[in-house]
mmCIF file with all atom_site columns, C-alpha atoms and ligand atoms in Angstrom:
data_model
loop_
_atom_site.group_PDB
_atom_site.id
_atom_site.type_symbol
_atom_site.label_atom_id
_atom_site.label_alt_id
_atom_site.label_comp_id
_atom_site.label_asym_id
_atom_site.label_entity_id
_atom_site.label_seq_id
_atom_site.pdbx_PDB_ins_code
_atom_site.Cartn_x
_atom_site.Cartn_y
_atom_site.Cartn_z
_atom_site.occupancy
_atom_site.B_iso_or_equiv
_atom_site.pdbx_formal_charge
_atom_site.auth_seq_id
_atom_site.auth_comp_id
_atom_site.auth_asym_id
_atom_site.auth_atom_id
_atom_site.pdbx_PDB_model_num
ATOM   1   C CA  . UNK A 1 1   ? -4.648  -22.091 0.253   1.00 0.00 ? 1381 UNK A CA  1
ATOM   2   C CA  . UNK A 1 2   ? -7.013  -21.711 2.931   1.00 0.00 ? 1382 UNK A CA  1
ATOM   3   C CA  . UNK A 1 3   ? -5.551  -24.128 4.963   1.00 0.00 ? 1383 UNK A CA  1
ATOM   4   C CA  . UNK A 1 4   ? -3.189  -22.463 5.620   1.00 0.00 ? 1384 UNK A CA  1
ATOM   5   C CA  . UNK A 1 5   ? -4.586  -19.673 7.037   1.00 0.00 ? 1385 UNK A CA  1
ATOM   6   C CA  . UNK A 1 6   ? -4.493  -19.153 10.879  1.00 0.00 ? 1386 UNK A CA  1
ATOM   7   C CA  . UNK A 1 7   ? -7.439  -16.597 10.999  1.00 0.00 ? 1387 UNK A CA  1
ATOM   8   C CA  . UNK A 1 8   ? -9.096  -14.289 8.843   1.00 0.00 ? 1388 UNK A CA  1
ATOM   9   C CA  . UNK A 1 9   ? -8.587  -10.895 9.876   1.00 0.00 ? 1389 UNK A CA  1
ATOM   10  C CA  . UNK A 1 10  ? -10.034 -8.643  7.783   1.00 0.00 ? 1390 UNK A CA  1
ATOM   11  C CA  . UNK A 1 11  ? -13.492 -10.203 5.616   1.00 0.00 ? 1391 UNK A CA  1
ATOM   12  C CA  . UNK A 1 12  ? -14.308 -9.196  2.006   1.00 0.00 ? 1392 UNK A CA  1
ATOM   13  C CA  . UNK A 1 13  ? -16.969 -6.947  3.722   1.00 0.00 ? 1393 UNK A CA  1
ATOM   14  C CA  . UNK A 1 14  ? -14.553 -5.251  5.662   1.00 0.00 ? 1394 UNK A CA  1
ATOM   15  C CA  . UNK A 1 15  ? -12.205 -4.834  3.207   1.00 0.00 ? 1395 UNK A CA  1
ATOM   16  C CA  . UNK A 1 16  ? -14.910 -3.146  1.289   1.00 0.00 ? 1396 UNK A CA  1
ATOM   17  C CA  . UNK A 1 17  ? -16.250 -0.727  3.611   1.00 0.00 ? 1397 UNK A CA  1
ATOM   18  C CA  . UNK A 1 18  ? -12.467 0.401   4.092   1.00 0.00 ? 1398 UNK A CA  1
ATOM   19  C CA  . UNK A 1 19  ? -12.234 1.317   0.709   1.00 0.00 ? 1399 UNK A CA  1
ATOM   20  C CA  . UNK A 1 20  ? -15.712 2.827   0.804   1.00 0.00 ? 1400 UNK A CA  1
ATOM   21  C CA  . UNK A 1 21  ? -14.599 4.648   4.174   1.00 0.00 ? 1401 UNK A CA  1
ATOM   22  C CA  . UNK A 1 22  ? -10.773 5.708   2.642   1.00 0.00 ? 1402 UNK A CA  1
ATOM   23  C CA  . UNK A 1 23  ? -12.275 7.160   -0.920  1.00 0.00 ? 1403 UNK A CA  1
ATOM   24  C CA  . UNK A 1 24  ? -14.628 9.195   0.451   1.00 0.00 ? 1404 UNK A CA  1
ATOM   25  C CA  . UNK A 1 25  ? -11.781 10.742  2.880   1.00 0.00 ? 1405 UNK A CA  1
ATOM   26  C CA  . UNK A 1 26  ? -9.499  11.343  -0.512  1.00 0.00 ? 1406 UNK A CA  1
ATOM   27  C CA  . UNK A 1 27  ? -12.311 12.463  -2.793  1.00 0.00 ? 1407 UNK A CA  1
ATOM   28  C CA  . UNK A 1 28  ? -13.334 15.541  0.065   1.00 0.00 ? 1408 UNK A CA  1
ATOM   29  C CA  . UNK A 1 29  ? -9.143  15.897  0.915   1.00 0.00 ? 1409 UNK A CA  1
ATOM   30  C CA  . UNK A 1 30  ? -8.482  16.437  -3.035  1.00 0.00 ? 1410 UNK A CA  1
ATOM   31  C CA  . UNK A 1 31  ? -11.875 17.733  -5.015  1.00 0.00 ? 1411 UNK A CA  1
ATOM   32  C CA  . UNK A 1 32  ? -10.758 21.244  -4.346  1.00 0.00 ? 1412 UNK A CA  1
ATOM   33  C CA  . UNK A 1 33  ? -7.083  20.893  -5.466  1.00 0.00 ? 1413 UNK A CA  1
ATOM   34  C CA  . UNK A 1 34  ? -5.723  22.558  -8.890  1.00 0.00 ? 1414 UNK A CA  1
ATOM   35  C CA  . UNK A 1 35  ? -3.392  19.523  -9.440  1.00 0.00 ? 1415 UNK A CA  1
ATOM   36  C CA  . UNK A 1 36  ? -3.755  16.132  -10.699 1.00 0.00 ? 1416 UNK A CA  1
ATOM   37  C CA  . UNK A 1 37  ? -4.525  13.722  -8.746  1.00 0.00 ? 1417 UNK A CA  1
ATOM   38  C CA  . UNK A 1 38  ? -1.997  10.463  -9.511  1.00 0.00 ? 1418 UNK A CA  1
ATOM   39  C CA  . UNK A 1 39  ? -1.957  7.321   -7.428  1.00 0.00 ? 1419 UNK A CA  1
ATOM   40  C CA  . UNK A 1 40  ? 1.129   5.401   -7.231  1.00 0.00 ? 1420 UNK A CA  1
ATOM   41  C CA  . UNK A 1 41  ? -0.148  1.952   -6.950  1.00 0.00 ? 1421 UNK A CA  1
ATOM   42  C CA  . UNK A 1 42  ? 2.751   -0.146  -5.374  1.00 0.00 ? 1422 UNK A CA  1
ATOM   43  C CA  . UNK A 1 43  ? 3.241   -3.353  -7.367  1.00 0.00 ? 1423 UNK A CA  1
ATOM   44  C CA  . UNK A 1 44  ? 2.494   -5.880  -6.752  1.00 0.00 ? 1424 UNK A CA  1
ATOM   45  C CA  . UNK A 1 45  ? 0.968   -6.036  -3.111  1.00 0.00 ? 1425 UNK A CA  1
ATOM   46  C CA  . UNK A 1 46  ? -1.256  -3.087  -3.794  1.00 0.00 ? 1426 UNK A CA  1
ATOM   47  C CA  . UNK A 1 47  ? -2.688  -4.012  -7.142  1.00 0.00 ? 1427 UNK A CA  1
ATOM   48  C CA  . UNK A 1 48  ? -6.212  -5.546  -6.002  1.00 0.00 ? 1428 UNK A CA  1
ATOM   49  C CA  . UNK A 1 49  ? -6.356  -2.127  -3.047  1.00 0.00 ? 1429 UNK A CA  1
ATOM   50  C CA  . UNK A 1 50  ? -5.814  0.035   -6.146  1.00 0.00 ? 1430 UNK A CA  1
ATOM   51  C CA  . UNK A 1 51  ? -8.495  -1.221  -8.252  1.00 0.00 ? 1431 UNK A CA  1
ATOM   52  C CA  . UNK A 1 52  ? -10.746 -1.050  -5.709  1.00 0.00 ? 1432 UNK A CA  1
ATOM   53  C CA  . UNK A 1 53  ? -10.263 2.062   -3.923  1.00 0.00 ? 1433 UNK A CA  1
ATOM   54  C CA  . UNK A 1 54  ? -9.619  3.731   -7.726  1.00 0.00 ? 1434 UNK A CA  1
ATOM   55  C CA  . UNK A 1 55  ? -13.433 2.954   -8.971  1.00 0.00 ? 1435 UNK A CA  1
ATOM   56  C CA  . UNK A 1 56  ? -14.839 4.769   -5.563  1.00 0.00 ? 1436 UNK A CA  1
ATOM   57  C CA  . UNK A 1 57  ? -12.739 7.883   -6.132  1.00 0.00 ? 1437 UNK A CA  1
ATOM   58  C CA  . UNK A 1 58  ? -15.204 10.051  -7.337  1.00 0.00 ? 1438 UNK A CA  1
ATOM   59  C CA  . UNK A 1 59  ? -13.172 13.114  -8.948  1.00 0.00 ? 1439 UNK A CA  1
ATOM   60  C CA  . UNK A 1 60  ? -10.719 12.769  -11.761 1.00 0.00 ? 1440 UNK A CA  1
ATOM   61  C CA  . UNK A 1 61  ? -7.729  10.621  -11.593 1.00 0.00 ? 1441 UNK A CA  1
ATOM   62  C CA  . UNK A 1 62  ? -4.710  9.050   -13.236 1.00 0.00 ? 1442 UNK A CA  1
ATOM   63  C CA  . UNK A 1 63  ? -2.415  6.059   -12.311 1.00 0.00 ? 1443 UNK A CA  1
ATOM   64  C CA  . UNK A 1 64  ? 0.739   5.137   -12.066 1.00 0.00 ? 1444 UNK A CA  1
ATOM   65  C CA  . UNK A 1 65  ? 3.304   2.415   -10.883 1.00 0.00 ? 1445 UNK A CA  1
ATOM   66  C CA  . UNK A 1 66  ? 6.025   1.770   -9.165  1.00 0.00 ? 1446 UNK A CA  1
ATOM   67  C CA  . UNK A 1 67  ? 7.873   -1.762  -8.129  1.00 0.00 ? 1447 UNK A CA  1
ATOM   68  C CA  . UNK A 1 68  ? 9.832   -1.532  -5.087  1.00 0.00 ? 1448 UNK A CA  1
ATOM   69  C CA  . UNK A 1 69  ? 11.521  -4.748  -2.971  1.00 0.00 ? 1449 UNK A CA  1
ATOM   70  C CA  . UNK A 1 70  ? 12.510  -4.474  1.009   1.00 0.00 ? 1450 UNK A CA  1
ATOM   71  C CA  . UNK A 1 71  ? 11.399  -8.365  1.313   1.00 0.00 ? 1451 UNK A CA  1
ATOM   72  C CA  . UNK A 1 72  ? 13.124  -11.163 -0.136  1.00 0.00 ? 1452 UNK A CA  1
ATOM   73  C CA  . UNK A 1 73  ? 11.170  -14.440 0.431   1.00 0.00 ? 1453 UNK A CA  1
ATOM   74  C CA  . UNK A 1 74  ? 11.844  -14.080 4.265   1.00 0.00 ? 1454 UNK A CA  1
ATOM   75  C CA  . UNK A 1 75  ? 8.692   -12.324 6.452   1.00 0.00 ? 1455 UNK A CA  1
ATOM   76  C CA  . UNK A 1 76  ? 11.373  -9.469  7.495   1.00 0.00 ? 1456 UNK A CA  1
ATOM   77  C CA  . UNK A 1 77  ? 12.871  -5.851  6.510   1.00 0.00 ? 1457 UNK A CA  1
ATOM   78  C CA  . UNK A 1 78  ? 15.867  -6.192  5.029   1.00 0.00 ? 1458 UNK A CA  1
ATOM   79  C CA  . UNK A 1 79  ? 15.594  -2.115  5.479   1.00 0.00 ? 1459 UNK A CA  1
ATOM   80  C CA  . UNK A 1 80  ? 16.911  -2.074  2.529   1.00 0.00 ? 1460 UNK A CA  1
ATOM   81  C CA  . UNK A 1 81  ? 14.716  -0.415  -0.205  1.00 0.00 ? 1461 UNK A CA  1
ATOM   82  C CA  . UNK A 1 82  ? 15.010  -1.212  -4.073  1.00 0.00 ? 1462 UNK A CA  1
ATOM   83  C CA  . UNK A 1 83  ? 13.494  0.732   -6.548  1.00 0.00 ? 1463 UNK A CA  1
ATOM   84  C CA  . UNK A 1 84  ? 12.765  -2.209  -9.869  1.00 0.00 ? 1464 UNK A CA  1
ATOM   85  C CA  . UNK A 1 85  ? 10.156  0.511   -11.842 1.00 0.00 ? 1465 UNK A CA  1
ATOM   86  C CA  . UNK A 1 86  ? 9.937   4.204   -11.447 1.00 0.00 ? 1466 UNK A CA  1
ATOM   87  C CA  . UNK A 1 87  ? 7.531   6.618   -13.019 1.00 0.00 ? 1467 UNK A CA  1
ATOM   88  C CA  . UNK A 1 88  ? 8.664   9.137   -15.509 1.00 0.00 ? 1468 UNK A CA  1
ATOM   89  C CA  . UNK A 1 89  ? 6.725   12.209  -15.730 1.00 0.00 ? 1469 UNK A CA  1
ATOM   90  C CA  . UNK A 1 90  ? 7.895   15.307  -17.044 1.00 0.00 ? 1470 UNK A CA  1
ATOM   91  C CA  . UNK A 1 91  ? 5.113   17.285  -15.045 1.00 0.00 ? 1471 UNK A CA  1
ATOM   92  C CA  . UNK A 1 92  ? 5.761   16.512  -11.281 1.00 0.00 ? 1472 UNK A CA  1
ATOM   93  C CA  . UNK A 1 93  ? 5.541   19.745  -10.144 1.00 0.00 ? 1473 UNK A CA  1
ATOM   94  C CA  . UNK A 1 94  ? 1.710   19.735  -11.257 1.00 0.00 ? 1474 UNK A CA  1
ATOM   95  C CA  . UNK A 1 95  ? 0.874   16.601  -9.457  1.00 0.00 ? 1475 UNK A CA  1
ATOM   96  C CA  . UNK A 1 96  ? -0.248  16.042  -6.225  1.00 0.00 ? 1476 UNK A CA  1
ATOM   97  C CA  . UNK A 1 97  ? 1.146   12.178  -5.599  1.00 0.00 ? 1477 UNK A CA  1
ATOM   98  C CA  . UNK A 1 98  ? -0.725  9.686   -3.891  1.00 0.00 ? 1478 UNK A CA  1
ATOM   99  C CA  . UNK A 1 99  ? 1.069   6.770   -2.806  1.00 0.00 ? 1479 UNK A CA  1
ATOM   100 C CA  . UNK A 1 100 ? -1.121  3.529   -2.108  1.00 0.00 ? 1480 UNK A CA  1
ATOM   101 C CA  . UNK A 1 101 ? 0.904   0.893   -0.319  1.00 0.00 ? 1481 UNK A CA  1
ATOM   102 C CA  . UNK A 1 102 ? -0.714  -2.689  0.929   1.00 0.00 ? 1482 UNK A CA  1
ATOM   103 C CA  . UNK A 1 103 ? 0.460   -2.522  4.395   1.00 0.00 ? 1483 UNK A CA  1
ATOM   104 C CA  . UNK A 1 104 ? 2.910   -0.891  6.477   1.00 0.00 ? 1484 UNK A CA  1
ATOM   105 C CA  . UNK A 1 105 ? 5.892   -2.266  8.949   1.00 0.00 ? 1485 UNK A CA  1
ATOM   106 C CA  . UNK A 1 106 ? 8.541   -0.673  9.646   1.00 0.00 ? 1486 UNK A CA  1
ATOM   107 C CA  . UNK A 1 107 ? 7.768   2.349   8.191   1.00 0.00 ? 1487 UNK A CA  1
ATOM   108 C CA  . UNK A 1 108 ? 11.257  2.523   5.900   1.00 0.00 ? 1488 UNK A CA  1
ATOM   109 C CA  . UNK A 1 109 ? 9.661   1.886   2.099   1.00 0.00 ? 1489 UNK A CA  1
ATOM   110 C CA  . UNK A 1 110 ? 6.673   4.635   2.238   1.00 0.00 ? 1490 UNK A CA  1
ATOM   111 C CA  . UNK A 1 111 ? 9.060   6.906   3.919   1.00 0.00 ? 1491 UNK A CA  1
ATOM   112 C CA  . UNK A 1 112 ? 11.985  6.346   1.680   1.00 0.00 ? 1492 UNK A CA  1
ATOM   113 C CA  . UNK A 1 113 ? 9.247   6.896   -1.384  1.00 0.00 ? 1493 UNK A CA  1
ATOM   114 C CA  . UNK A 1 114 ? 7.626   9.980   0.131   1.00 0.00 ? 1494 UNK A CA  1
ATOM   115 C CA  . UNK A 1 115 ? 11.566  11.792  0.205   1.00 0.00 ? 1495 UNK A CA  1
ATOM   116 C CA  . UNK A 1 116 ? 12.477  10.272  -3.577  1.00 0.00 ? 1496 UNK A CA  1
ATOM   117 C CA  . UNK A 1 117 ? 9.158   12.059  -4.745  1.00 0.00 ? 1497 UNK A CA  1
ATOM   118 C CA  . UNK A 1 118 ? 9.521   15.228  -2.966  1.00 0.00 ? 1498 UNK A CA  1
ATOM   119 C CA  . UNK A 1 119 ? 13.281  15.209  -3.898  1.00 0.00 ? 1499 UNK A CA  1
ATOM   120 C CA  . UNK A 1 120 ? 11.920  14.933  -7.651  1.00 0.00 ? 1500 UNK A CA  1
ATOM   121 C CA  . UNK A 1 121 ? 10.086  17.701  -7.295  1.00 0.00 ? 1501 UNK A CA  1
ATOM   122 C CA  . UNK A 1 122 ? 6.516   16.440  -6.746  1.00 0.00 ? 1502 UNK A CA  1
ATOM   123 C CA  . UNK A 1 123 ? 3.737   19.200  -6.377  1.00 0.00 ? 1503 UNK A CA  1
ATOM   124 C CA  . UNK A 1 124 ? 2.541   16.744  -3.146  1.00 0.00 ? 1504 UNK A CA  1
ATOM   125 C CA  . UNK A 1 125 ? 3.012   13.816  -1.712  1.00 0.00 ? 1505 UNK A CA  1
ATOM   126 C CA  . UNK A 1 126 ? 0.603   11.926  0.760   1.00 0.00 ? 1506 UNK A CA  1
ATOM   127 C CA  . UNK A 1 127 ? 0.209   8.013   1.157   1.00 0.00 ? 1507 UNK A CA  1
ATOM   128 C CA  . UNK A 1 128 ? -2.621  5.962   1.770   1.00 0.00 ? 1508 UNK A CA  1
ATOM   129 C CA  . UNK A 1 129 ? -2.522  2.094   3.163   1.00 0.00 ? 1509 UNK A CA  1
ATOM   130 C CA  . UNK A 1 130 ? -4.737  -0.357  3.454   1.00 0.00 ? 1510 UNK A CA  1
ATOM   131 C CA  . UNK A 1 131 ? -3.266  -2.342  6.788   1.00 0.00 ? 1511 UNK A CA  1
ATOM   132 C CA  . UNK A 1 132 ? -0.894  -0.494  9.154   1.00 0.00 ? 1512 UNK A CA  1
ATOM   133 C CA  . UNK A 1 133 ? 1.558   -2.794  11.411  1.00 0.00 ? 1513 UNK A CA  1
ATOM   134 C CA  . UNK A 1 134 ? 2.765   0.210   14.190  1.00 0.00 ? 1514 UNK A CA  1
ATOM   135 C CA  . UNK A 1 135 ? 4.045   -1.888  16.800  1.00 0.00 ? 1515 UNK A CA  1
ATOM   136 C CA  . UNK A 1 136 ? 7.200   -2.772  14.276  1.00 0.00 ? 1516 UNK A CA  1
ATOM   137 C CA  . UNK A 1 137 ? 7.615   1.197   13.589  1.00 0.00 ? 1517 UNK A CA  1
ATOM   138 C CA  . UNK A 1 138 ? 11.763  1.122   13.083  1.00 0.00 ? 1518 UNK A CA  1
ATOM   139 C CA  . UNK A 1 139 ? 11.396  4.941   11.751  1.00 0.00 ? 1519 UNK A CA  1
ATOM   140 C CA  . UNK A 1 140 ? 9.355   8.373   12.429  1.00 0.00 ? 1520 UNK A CA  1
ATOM   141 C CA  . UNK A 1 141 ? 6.161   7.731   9.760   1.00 0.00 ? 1521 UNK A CA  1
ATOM   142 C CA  . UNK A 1 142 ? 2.423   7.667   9.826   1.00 0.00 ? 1522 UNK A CA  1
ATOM   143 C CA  . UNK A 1 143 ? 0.398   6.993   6.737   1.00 0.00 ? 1523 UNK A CA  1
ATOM   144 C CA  . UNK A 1 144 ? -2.229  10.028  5.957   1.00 0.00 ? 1524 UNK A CA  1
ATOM   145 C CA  . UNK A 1 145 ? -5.106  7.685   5.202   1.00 0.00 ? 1525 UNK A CA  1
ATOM   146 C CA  . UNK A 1 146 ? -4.936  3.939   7.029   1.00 0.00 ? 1526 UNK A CA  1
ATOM   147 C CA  . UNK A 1 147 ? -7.809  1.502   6.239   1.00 0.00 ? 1527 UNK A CA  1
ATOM   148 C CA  . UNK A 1 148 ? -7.071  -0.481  9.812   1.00 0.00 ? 1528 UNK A CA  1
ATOM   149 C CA  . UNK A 1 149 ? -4.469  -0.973  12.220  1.00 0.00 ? 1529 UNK A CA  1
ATOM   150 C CA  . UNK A 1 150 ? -3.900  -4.377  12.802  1.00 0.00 ? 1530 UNK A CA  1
ATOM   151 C CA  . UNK A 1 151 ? -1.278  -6.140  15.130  1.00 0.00 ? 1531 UNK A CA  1
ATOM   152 C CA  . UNK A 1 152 ? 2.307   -7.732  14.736  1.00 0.00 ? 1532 UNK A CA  1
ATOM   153 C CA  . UNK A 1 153 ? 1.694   -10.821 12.192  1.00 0.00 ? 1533 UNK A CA  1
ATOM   154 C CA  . UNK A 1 154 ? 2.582   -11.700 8.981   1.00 0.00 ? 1534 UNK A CA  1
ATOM   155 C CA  . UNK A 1 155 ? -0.784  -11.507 6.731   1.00 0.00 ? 1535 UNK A CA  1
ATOM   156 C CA  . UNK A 1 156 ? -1.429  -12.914 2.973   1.00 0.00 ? 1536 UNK A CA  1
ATOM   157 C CA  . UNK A 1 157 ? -4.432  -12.238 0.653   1.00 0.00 ? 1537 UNK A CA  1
ATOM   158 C CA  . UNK A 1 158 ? -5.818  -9.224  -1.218  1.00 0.00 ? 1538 UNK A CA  1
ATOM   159 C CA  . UNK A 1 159 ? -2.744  -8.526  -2.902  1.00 0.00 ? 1539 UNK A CA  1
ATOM   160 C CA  . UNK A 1 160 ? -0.107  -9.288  0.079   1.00 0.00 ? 1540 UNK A CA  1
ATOM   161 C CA  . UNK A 1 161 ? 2.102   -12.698 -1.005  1.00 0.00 ? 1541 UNK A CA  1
ATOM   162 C CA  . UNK A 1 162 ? 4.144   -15.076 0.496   1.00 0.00 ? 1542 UNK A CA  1
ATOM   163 C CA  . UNK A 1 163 ? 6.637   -16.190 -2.034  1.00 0.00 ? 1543 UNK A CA  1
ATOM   164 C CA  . UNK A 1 164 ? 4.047   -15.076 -4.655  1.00 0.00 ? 1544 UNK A CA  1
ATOM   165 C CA  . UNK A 1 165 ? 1.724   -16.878 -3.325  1.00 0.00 ? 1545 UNK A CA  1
ATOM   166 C CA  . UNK A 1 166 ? -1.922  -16.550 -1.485  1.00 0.00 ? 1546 UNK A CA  1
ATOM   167 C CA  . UNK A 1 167 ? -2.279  -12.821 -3.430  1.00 0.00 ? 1547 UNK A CA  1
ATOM   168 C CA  . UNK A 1 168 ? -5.777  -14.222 -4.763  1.00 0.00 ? 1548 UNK A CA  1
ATOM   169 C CA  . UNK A 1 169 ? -7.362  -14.718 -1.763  1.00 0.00 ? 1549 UNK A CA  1
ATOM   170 C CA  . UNK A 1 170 ? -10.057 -12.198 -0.786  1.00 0.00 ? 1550 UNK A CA  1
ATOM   171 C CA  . UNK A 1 171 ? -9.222  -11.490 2.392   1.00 0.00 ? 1551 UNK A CA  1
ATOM   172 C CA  . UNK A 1 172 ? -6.876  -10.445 4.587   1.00 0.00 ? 1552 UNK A CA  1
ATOM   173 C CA  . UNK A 1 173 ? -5.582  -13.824 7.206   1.00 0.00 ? 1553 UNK A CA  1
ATOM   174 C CA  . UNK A 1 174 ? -2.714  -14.329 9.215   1.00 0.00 ? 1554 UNK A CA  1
ATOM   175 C CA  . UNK A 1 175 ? -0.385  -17.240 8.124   1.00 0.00 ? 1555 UNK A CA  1
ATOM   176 C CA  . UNK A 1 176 ? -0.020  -20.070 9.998   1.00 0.00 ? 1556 UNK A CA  1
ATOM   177 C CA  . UNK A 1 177 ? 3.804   -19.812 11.093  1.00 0.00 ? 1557 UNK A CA  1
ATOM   178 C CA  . UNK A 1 178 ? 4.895   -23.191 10.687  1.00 0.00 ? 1558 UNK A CA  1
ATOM   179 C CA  . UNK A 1 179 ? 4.258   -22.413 6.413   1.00 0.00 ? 1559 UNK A CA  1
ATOM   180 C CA  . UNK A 1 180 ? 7.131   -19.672 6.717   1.00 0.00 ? 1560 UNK A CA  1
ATOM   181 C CA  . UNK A 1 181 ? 8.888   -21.509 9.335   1.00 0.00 ? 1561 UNK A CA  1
ATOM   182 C CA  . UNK A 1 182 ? 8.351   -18.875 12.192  1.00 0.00 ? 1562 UNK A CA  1
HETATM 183 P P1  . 5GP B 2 .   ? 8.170   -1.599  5.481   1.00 0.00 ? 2039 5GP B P1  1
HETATM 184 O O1  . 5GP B 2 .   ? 9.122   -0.884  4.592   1.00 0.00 ? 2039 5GP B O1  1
HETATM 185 O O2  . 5GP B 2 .   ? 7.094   -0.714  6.044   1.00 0.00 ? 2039 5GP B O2  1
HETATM 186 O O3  . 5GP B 2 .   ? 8.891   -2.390  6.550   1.00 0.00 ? 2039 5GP B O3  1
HETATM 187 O O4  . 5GP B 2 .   ? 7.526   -2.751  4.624   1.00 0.00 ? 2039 5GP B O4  1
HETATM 188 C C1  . 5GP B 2 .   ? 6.473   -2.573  3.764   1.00 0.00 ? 2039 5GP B C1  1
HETATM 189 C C2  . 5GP B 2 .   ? 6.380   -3.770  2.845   1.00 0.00 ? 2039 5GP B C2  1
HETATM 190 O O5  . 5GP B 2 .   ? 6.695   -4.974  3.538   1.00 0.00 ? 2039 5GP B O5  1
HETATM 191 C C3  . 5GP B 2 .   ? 4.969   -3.989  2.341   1.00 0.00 ? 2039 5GP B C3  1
HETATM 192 O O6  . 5GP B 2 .   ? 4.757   -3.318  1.136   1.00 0.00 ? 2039 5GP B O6  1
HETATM 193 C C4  . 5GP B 2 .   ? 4.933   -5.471  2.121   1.00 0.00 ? 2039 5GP B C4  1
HETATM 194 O O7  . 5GP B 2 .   ? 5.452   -5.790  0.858   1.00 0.00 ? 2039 5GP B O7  1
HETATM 195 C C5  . 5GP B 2 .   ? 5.862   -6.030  3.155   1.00 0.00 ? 2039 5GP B C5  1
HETATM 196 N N1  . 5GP B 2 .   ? 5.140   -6.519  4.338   1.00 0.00 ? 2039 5GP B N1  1
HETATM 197 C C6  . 5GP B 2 .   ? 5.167   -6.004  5.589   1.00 0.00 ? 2039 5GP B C6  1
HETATM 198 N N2  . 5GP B 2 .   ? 4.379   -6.708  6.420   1.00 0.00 ? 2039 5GP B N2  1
HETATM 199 C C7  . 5GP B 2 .   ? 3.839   -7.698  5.679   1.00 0.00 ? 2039 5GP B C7  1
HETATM 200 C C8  . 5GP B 2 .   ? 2.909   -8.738  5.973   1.00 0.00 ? 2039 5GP B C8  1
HETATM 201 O O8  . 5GP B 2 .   ? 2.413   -8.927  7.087   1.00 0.00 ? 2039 5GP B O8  1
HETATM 202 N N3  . 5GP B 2 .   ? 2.573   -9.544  4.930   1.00 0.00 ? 2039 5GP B N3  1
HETATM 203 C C9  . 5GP B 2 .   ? 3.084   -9.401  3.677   1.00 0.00 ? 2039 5GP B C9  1
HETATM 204 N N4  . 5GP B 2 .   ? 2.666   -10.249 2.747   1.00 0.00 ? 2039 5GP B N4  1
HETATM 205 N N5  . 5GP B 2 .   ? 3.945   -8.418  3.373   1.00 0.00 ? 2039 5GP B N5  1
HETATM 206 C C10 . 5GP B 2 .   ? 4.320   -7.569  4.356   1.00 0.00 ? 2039 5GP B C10 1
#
């Protein structure tokens, strides 16, 4: 797998000091709150950033999951956003949502989920991403809590696939282009 990596671009160190750095921020943003505290970990891209941000969250907590699609097998948007497993809570109104998404691109998925929640009737609704792509913003959104900004390429490891692939890696590397074709 590593061989076809261009560059690492964010180390396991990093990658752990962000989540050090991230659940501090939510632990002081939330301790005081009279709601629950749910994360919406974002299968399957945000599954390893869940675990590890989860077990340095230091108030109580519960989780949940969704499985949403805007990617096919192609390293592009379709814009389109699919919605394959939805939470079911009877108590939304006494939860303050917390969506954690792998990486953000165009914006369109977190900001599609943040109006389906409130539209549901969620107490709150903030997100939190590891990796933030702005430079291929195609709508009006910026992530409450971002782990690092990084530039316009297409990035495996940590969770983030490429055809289901390269998710065990643990780090965060560019692809070399010529393995997706680009
Ligand atoms: P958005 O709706 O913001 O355009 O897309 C967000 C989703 O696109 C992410 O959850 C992720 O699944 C996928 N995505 C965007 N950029 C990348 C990338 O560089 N690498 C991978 N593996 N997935 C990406």
């Amino acid at each position: 797998m590593t061989a076809d990596i261009q560059e690492i671009l964010v180390s396991e160190e990093e990658l752990q000091s962000l989540c050090d750095k991230l659940a501090k921020q939510i632990t002081d943003d939330y301790k005081k709150s009279d709601r629950k505290l749910v994360l919406i970990c974002i299968l399957k891209g945000s599954l390893m950033f869940t675990t590890e941000l989860m077990k340095r969250i230091d108030i109580p907590l519960e989780i949940d999951f969704m499985k949403v699609s805007s990617y096919g097998t192609k390293t592009v948007s379709s814009g389109y956003i699919n919605i394959h497993l939805d939470i079911k809570r009877e108590d939304m109104e006494e939860v303050d949502f917390l969506i954690i998404e792998d990486i953000v691109d165009s914006g369109k998925t977190l900001s599609h989920l943040v109006r389906y929640l409130k539209e549901r009737g969620a107490g709150s609704v903030r997100t939190c991403t590891l990796l933030d792509k702005p430079d291929r913003r195609a709508v009006d959104f910026d992530p409450d809590y971002c782990g690092k900004v990084i530039p316009d390429a297409f990035v495996v490891g940590f969770g983030l696939d490429f055809n289901e692939k390269y998710r065990n890696l643990p780090y965060v590397g560019i692809l070399k282009p010529e393995v997706y074709g680009g």
